[in-house]
Coordinates of C-alpha atoms in Angstrom, one line a residue:
X178 CA 27.3 8.7 16.3
X179 CA 25.1 6.5 14.7
X180 CA 25.6 6.0 10.7
X181 CA 23.8 8.0 8.5
X182 CA 22.4 6.0 5.2
X183 CA 20.2 6.6 2.6
X184 CA 17.7 4.6 1.2
X185 CA 16.5 4.2 -2.7
X186 CA 14.0 2.0 -4.5
X187 CA 13.0 0.9 -8.1
X188 CA 12.5 -1.2 -10.6
X189 CA 16.4 -1.8 -11.3
X190 CA 19.4 -0.4 -10.0
X191 CA 19.6 2.3 -12.7
X192 CA 16.6 3.2 -11.8
X193 CA 16.3 3.9 -8.3
X194 CA 15.4 6.8 -6.7
X195 CA 16.0 8.0 -3.5
X196 CA 13.1 7.3 -1.0
X197 CA 15.0 8.3 2.5
X198 CA 12.5 11.2 3.6
X199 CA 10.1 8.3 3.3
X200 CA 11.1 5.6 5.9
X201 CA 9.2 5.7 8.8
X202 CA 6.6 7.7 7.6
X203 CA 4.5 5.2 5.8
X204 CA 4.3 6.6 2.9
X205 CA 4.3 4.3 0.2
X206 CA 6.9 4.3 -3.1
X207 CA 5.4 3.4 -6.2
X208 CA 7.3 0.9 -8.7
X209 CA 6.0 0.2 -12.1
X210 CA 8.2 -1.6 -14.9
X211 CA 6.7 -4.1 -17.7
X212 CA 7.1 -6.8 -15.0
X213 CA 6.0 -5.9 -12.0
X214 CA 3.6 -2.7 -10.6
X215 CA 3.7 -2.1 -6.8
X216 CA 4.1 -0.3 -3.9
X217 CA 6.9 -0.1 -1.2
X218 CA 7.3 0.8 2.1
X219 CA 10.7 1.0 4.4
X220 CA 10.6 0.7 8.3
X221 CA 14.4 1.2 10.1
X222 CA 14.1 1.3 13.7
X223 CA 16.7 4.1 15.2
X224 CA 17.0 5.3 11.5
X225 CA 19.3 8.2 10.9
X226 CA 19.0 9.8 7.4
X227 CA 21.8 11.7 5.5
X228 CA 21.3 14.8 7.4
X229 CA 21.5 13.4 10.8
X230 CA 18.1 13.0 11.5
X231 CA 16.7 10.4 13.6
X232 CA 13.3 9.0 12.9
X233 CA 11.3 6.1 14.1
X234 CA 8.1 4.3 13.4
X235 CA 5.1 3.8 15.2
X236 CA 5.0 -0.2 13.4
X237 CA 8.2 -1.1 16.1
X238 CA 6.0 -0.6 18.9
X239 CA 2.9 -2.8 18.0
X240 CA 2.9 -6.2 20.0
X241 CA 3.4 -8.4 17.1
X242 CA 6.5 -6.6 15.9
X243 CA 8.5 -6.6 19.3
X244 CA 12.0 -7.3 18.7
X245 CA 11.9 -6.4 14.9
X246 CA 14.1 -3.6 13.5
X247 CA 13.9 -3.4 10.1
X248 CA 10.9 -4.2 7.8
X249 CA 10.6 -4.0 4.1
X250 CA 6.8 -4.0 3.0
X251 CA 5.9 -4.4 -0.8
X252 CA 2.3 -4.9 -2.4
X253 CA 2.3 -5.4 -5.7
X254 CA 1.6 -7.8 -9.1
X255 CA 3.6 -9.3 -11.4
X256 CA 2.3 -8.4 -14.8
X257 CA 3.7 -11.7 -16.7
X258 CA 3.1 -15.2 -15.5
X259 CA 5.8 -16.5 -13.8
X260 CA 6.2 -19.9 -11.5
X261 CA 6.5 -19.4 -7.6
X262 CA 10.1 -21.3 -8.1
X263 CA 11.4 -18.8 -10.4
X264 CA 10.4 -15.5 -8.3
X265 CA 13.5 -14.8 -5.9
X266 CA 14.1 -12.6 -3.1
X267 CA 17.6 -12.0 -1.3
X268 CA 20.5 -9.9 -2.0
X269 CA 23.1 -8.7 -4.9
X270 CA 26.4 -7.1 -4.8
X271 CA 28.6 -5.3 -7.4
X272 CA 32.2 -6.4 -6.0
X273 CA 33.5 -9.0 -3.7
X274 CA 32.2 -9.1 -0.2
X275 CA 34.9 -8.6 2.5
X276 CA 34.1 -11.4 5.1
X277 CA 35.1 -11.0 8.6
X278 CA 36.0 -14.0 10.5
X279 CA 33.2 -16.0 12.0
X280 CA 31.2 -15.2 9.0
X281 CA 30.6 -19.1 8.6
X282 CA 28.3 -18.9 11.6
X283 CA 26.0 -16.2 10.4
X284 CA 25.9 -18.5 7.0
X285 CA 24.7 -21.3 8.8
X286 CA 22.3 -18.9 10.7
X287 CA 20.8 -17.9 7.6
X288 CA 20.4 -21.5 6.3
X289 CA 18.7 -22.4 9.4
X290 CA 16.2 -19.3 9.0
X291 CA 15.5 -20.4 5.4
X292 CA 16.5 -24.0 4.4
X293 CA 15.8 -22.8 0.6
X294 CA 18.4 -20.0 0.9
X295 CA 20.8 -20.4 -1.9
X296 CA 24.4 -18.2 -2.2
X297 CA 28.0 -17.5 -3.4
X298 CA 28.8 -14.8 -0.9
X299 CA 32.5 -15.6 -1.7
X300 CA 32.0 -14.7 -5.4
X301 CA 35.1 -13.2 -6.8
X302 CA 32.9 -10.9 -9.3
X303 CA 29.0 -10.1 -7.9
X304 CA 28.3 -12.2 -4.6
X305 CA 24.4 -12.9 -4.0
X306 CA 22.2 -14.8 -1.7
X307 CA 18.4 -15.8 -3.1
X308 CA 15.5 -17.7 -1.9
X309 CA 12.2 -18.1 -3.2
X310 CA 10.1 -15.7 -2.3
X311 CA 7.1 -17.6 -1.2
X312 CA 9.0 -19.4 0.9
X313 CA 11.5 -17.5 2.8
X314 CA 9.1 -14.3 3.7
X315 CA 8.4 -14.3 7.3
X316 CA 5.1 -12.7 6.7
X317 CA 2.9 -13.2 3.2
X318 CA -0.7 -12.6 1.9
X319 CA -2.0 -13.6 -1.8
X320 CA -5.5 -12.6 -3.2
X321 CA -6.7 -13.3 -6.3
X322 CA -8.5 -10.7 -8.4
X323 CA -12.0 -12.5 -9.6
X324 CA -12.6 -13.1 -13.1
X325 CA -16.3 -11.5 -14.5
X326 CA -15.7 -8.0 -14.7
X327 CA -16.6 -6.6 -18.0
X328 CA -13.2 -4.5 -17.8
X329 CA -11.4 -7.1 -16.3
X330 CA -9.3 -7.1 -19.8
X331 CA -8.4 -4.1 -19.1
X332 CA -7.7 -3.8 -16.1
X333 CA -5.1 -6.2 -16.3
X334 CA -3.3 -4.8 -19.3
X335 CA 0.5 -3.2 -18.2
X336 CA 0.3 0.0 -16.6
X337 CA 1.8 1.8 -20.0
X338 CA -1.1 0.3 -22.0
X339 CA -4.2 1.4 -19.9
X340 CA -5.0 4.8 -18.4
X341 CA -7.8 3.3 -16.3
X342 CA -7.5 2.7 -12.4
X343 CA -4.7 0.5 -11.2
X344 CA -3.8 -1.3 -8.3
X345 CA -3.1 1.5 -6.0
X346 CA -6.1 3.2 -6.9
X347 CA -8.3 0.1 -6.3
X348 CA -7.3 -1.8 -3.5
X349 CA -7.0 -0.2 0.4
X350 CA -4.5 2.2 1.5
X351 CA -0.9 0.9 1.7
X352 CA 0.3 -0.1 4.3
X353 CA -2.4 -1.3 6.1
X354 CA -2.8 0.1 9.8
X355 CA -2.2 -3.3 11.4
X356 CA 0.7 -5.8 10.8
X357 CA 0.5 -8.1 7.8
X358 CA -0.6 -11.3 8.8
X359 CA -0.1 -14.9 6.9
X360 CA -3.3 -15.1 4.2
X361 CA -3.0 -17.8 1.4
X362 CA -6.5 -18.6 1.7
X363 CA -6.6 -18.1 -2.2
X364 CA -3.1 -19.4 -3.3
X365 CA -4.6 -22.4 -4.7
X366 CA -6.3 -20.2 -7.5
X367 CA -2.9 -20.0 -8.6
X368 CA -2.3 -23.5 -8.9
X369 CA -0.9 -24.6 -12.6
X370 CA -2.8 -27.5 -12.5
X371 CA -6.4 -27.2 -11.1
X372 CA -6.7 -30.9 -10.0
X373 CA -6.9 -31.7 -6.4
X374 CA -4.7 -29.5 -4.1
X375 CA -3.3 -30.8 -1.0
X376 CA -5.9 -30.2 1.9
X377 CA -9.9 -30.5 2.4
X378 CA -11.3 -26.9 2.6
X379 CA -10.6 -23.2 4.1
X380 CA -12.8 -20.6 5.0
X381 CA -12.3 -16.9 3.6
X382 CA -13.6 -15.3 6.6
X383 CA -14.6 -11.8 7.2
X384 CA -11.0 -11.0 9.1
X385 CA -9.2 -8.0 9.3
X386 CA -6.1 -9.0 7.8
X387 CA -5.2 -7.1 4.9
X388 CA -5.6 -9.8 2.3
X389 CA -8.8 -10.3 3.7
X390 CA -9.5 -6.8 2.6
X391 CA -8.2 -7.0 -0.3
X392 CA -10.6 -9.7 -1.8
X393 CA -13.6 -7.5 -0.4
X394 CA -12.0 -4.8 -2.3
X395 CA -11.9 -7.1 -5.7
X396 CA -14.8 -7.8 -5.5
X397 CA -16.2 -4.1 -4.9
X398 CA -14.1 -3.7 -8.0
X399 CA -16.2 -5.9 -10.0
X400 CA -19.5 -4.5 -9.0
X401 CA -18.3 -1.1 -9.0
X402 CA -17.1 -1.3 -12.6
X403 CA -19.7 -3.0 -13.7
X404 CA -22.2 -0.5 -12.5
X405 CA -19.8 2.4 -13.9
X406 CA -20.1 1.1 -17.4
X407 CA -23.7 1.6 -17.4
X408 CA -23.3 5.2 -16.5
X409 CA -20.2 6.6 -18.0
X410 CA -17.4 5.5 -20.6
X411 CA -14.5 7.0 -19.4
X412 CA -12.0 5.6 -17.5
X413 CA -11.9 8.5 -14.9
X414 CA -15.6 7.5 -13.8
X415 CA -14.8 4.2 -13.3
X416 CA -11.8 4.7 -10.8
X417 CA -14.3 7.0 -9.0
X418 CA -16.8 4.2 -8.8
X419 CA -13.8 1.8 -7.7
X420 CA -13.0 4.7 -4.9
X421 CA -16.3 4.7 -3.6
X422 CA -16.5 1.0 -3.3
X423 CA -13.0 1.1 -1.6
X424 CA -14.4 3.9 1.2
X425 CA -17.4 1.4 2.0
X426 CA -15.2 -1.6 3.2
X427 CA -14.4 0.6 6.5
X428 CA -18.1 0.9 7.5
X429 CA -17.6 -2.4 9.2
X430 CA -20.2 -4.8 7.4
X431 CA -19.9 -8.5 7.8
X432 CA -19.7 -10.6 5.1
X433 CA -20.8 -14.2 4.6
X434 CA -17.8 -17.1 5.2
X435 CA -17.4 -18.8 1.8
X436 CA -16.0 -22.8 2.0
X437 CA -13.5 -23.3 -0.7
X438 CA -10.9 -25.8 -1.6
X439 CA -7.3 -24.6 -0.6
X440 CA -4.0 -25.8 0.9
X441 CA -4.6 -25.4 4.8
X442 CA -1.3 -23.6 5.2
X443 CA -2.8 -21.1 8.0
X444 CA 0.5 -20.0 9.5
X445 CA 3.5 -19.0 7.9
X446 CA 5.5 -21.9 9.5
X447 CA 3.3 -23.9 7.2
X448 CA 3.6 -21.9 4.2
X449 CA 7.1 -21.9 4.5
X450 CA 7.3 -25.6 5.3
X451 CA 5.4 -26.2 2.1
X452 CA 7.0 -24.3 -0.1
X453 CA 10.3 -25.5 0.7
X454 CA 9.7 -28.2 -2.0
X455 CA 10.6 -27.0 -5.5
X456 CA 7.7 -29.3 -6.6
X457 CA 4.9 -27.4 -4.8
X458 CA 6.5 -23.9 -5.7
X459 CA 6.6 -24.9 -9.5
X460 CA 2.8 -25.7 -9.3
X461 CA 1.9 -22.2 -8.3
X462 CA 2.5 -19.3 -10.9
X463 CA 1.8 -15.6 -10.2
X464 CA 0.6 -13.3 -12.7
X465 CA -1.5 -10.0 -13.3
X466 CA -4.1 -11.4 -11.1
X467 CA -2.6 -12.2 -8.1
X468 CA -2.0 -9.2 -5.5
X469 CA 0.8 -10.3 -3.2
X470 CA 2.2 -8.5 -0.2
X471 CA 4.9 -9.2 1.9
X472 CA 6.7 -7.7 5.1
X473 CA 10.4 -9.4 5.3
X474 CA 10.9 -8.0 8.9
X475 CA 13.7 -9.5 11.1
X476 CA 15.8 -8.2 14.1
X477 CA 19.3 -9.6 14.0
X478 CA 20.1 -6.4 12.1
X479 CA 20.8 -3.0 14.5
X480 CA 21.0 0.4 12.6
X481 CA 22.1 2.1 16.2
X482 CA 24.1 3.0 17.8
X483 CA 26.0 2.0 14.8
X484 CA 25.3 -0.9 12.1
X485 CA 25.6 -4.8 13.8
X486 CA 24.4 -8.3 13.3
X487 CA 23.7 -10.0 16.1
X488 CA 22.8 -13.8 16.3
X489 CA 21.8 -15.9 18.9
X490 CA 24.2 -17.1 21.6
X491 CA 25.8 -13.8 21.4
X492 CA 27.5 -13.7 18.3
X493 CA 27.6 -9.7 16.8
X494 CA 29.6 -8.6 14.1
X495 CA 30.2 -4.8 13.8
X496 CA 29.5 -4.5 10.1
X497 CA 31.0 -1.0 9.7
X498 CA 34.5 -2.3 10.2
X499 CA 33.8 -4.3 7.2
X500 CA 31.6 -2.6 5.0
X501 CA 33.4 -1.2 1.9
X502 CA 30.4 1.4 1.3
X503 CA 28.7 -0.6 -1.6
X504 CA 24.9 -0.7 -1.2
X505 CA 23.0 -3.4 0.5
X506 CA 20.6 -4.2 -2.0
X507 CA 17.5 -6.6 -1.8
X508 CA 15.8 -7.7 -4.8
X509 CA 13.2 -9.4 -6.2
X510 CA 14.2 -10.8 -9.3
X511 CA 14.0 -13.8 -12.0
X512 CA 15.4 -17.1 -11.3
X513 CA 18.2 -17.4 -14.0
X514 CA 18.0 -21.0 -16.2
X515 CA 21.7 -20.9 -17.2
X516 CA 24.7 -19.5 -16.0
X517 CA 26.6 -17.3 -18.8
X518 CA 30.0 -16.1 -17.8
X519 CA 30.5 -12.6 -17.6
X520 CA 26.4 -11.7 -17.2
X521 CA 24.5 -11.4 -13.8
X522 CA 23.8 -15.0 -12.3
X523 CA 20.4 -13.8 -11.3
X524 CA 17.7 -13.0 -14.1
X525 CA 15.4 -10.0 -14.6
X526 CA 14.4 -7.9 -11.8
X527 CA 11.1 -6.8 -10.7
X528 CA 11.6 -4.4 -7.7
X529 CA 14.9 -3.6 -5.5
X530 CA 15.5 -1.2 -2.4
X531 CA 19.1 -0.2 -1.6
X532 CA 20.7 1.0 2.1
X533 CA 24.0 2.9 1.4
X534 CA 26.0 4.9 3.6
X535 CA 24.9 8.6 3.5
X536 CA 28.0 11.1 2.7
X537 CA 28.0 14.1 5.4
X538 CA 28.9 16.7 2.5
X539 CA 25.6 15.9 0.7
X540 CA 23.1 18.2 0.7
X541 CA 19.2 17.2 1.1
X542 CA 18.3 14.7 -1.6
X543 CA 15.8 14.7 -4.4
X544 CA 13.3 12.3 -4.8
X545 CA 11.3 11.9 -7.8

């Protein structure tokens, strides 16, 4: 029988809540803290929840996701400005790992997949494996919320300080009906030095990718807020106008192409190669005006009929033999400048998702 799992998500391990019932449903879970605001969606092929129910998702039947067995999709924004070199993604653990014989091959495979990966998985305290988010994500899209709105300053305030429209009110539904496609045509707007970016120019086309839609929504947001400010002073009126603008995006209306200077990173491979340079990452700063959408999806982990790791060349590991039941935690966190003995080797957390073995004797979980 396939192992049963529980999935949790939140801003920190201490504030995570169960989202098992949302796995493979395309229902997003909101995460809001002082540092990050966003949504997460989890898909796991052949997922068996803690009650023994097997669920699957249409995500895995898409032509461009064949061979994929799991996916963590996140859309959100950082509420403070961070260098792209200081925003990391990966795994952290609370106690030492029981690494199987041959794990060196797995580590070599990981470094092949992501040359920017750094880790200390043999740590006697808290193992970890982290990479810069902008260079490790297999799929990433970026969009800049445009300047000029009379209520832009209010919109960019932290969630706790503003009762008006939030990112999930303004942007199209998440996740999108189509798979995320790399789109970094506006990432040059996040350059800390707005000098001459590499490359000549790029076009912001009317494609169906999620970020192109995001840009359209952002412009609609500007005009909607401007219009609503003349008719209503309340935040609820502004939100209503914004939602109307969002709904208008699905009319199929074509938009003019606008030529803008960019980094000419047309594919995920080009993006990952370009941002393998620490210098390039340090030149980019993401803040409240930058909407980032990612899809961390691969096929080397299988969750059914057992939890296993399968590598090229026929190498495989039955992970249930070595798993000591501590949660497998995926985190997005800040790089720690200097290590301090007795403290976590990583910095502040933006969001995290954990997968753990479900206990058969547990009753239905309570989600918040």
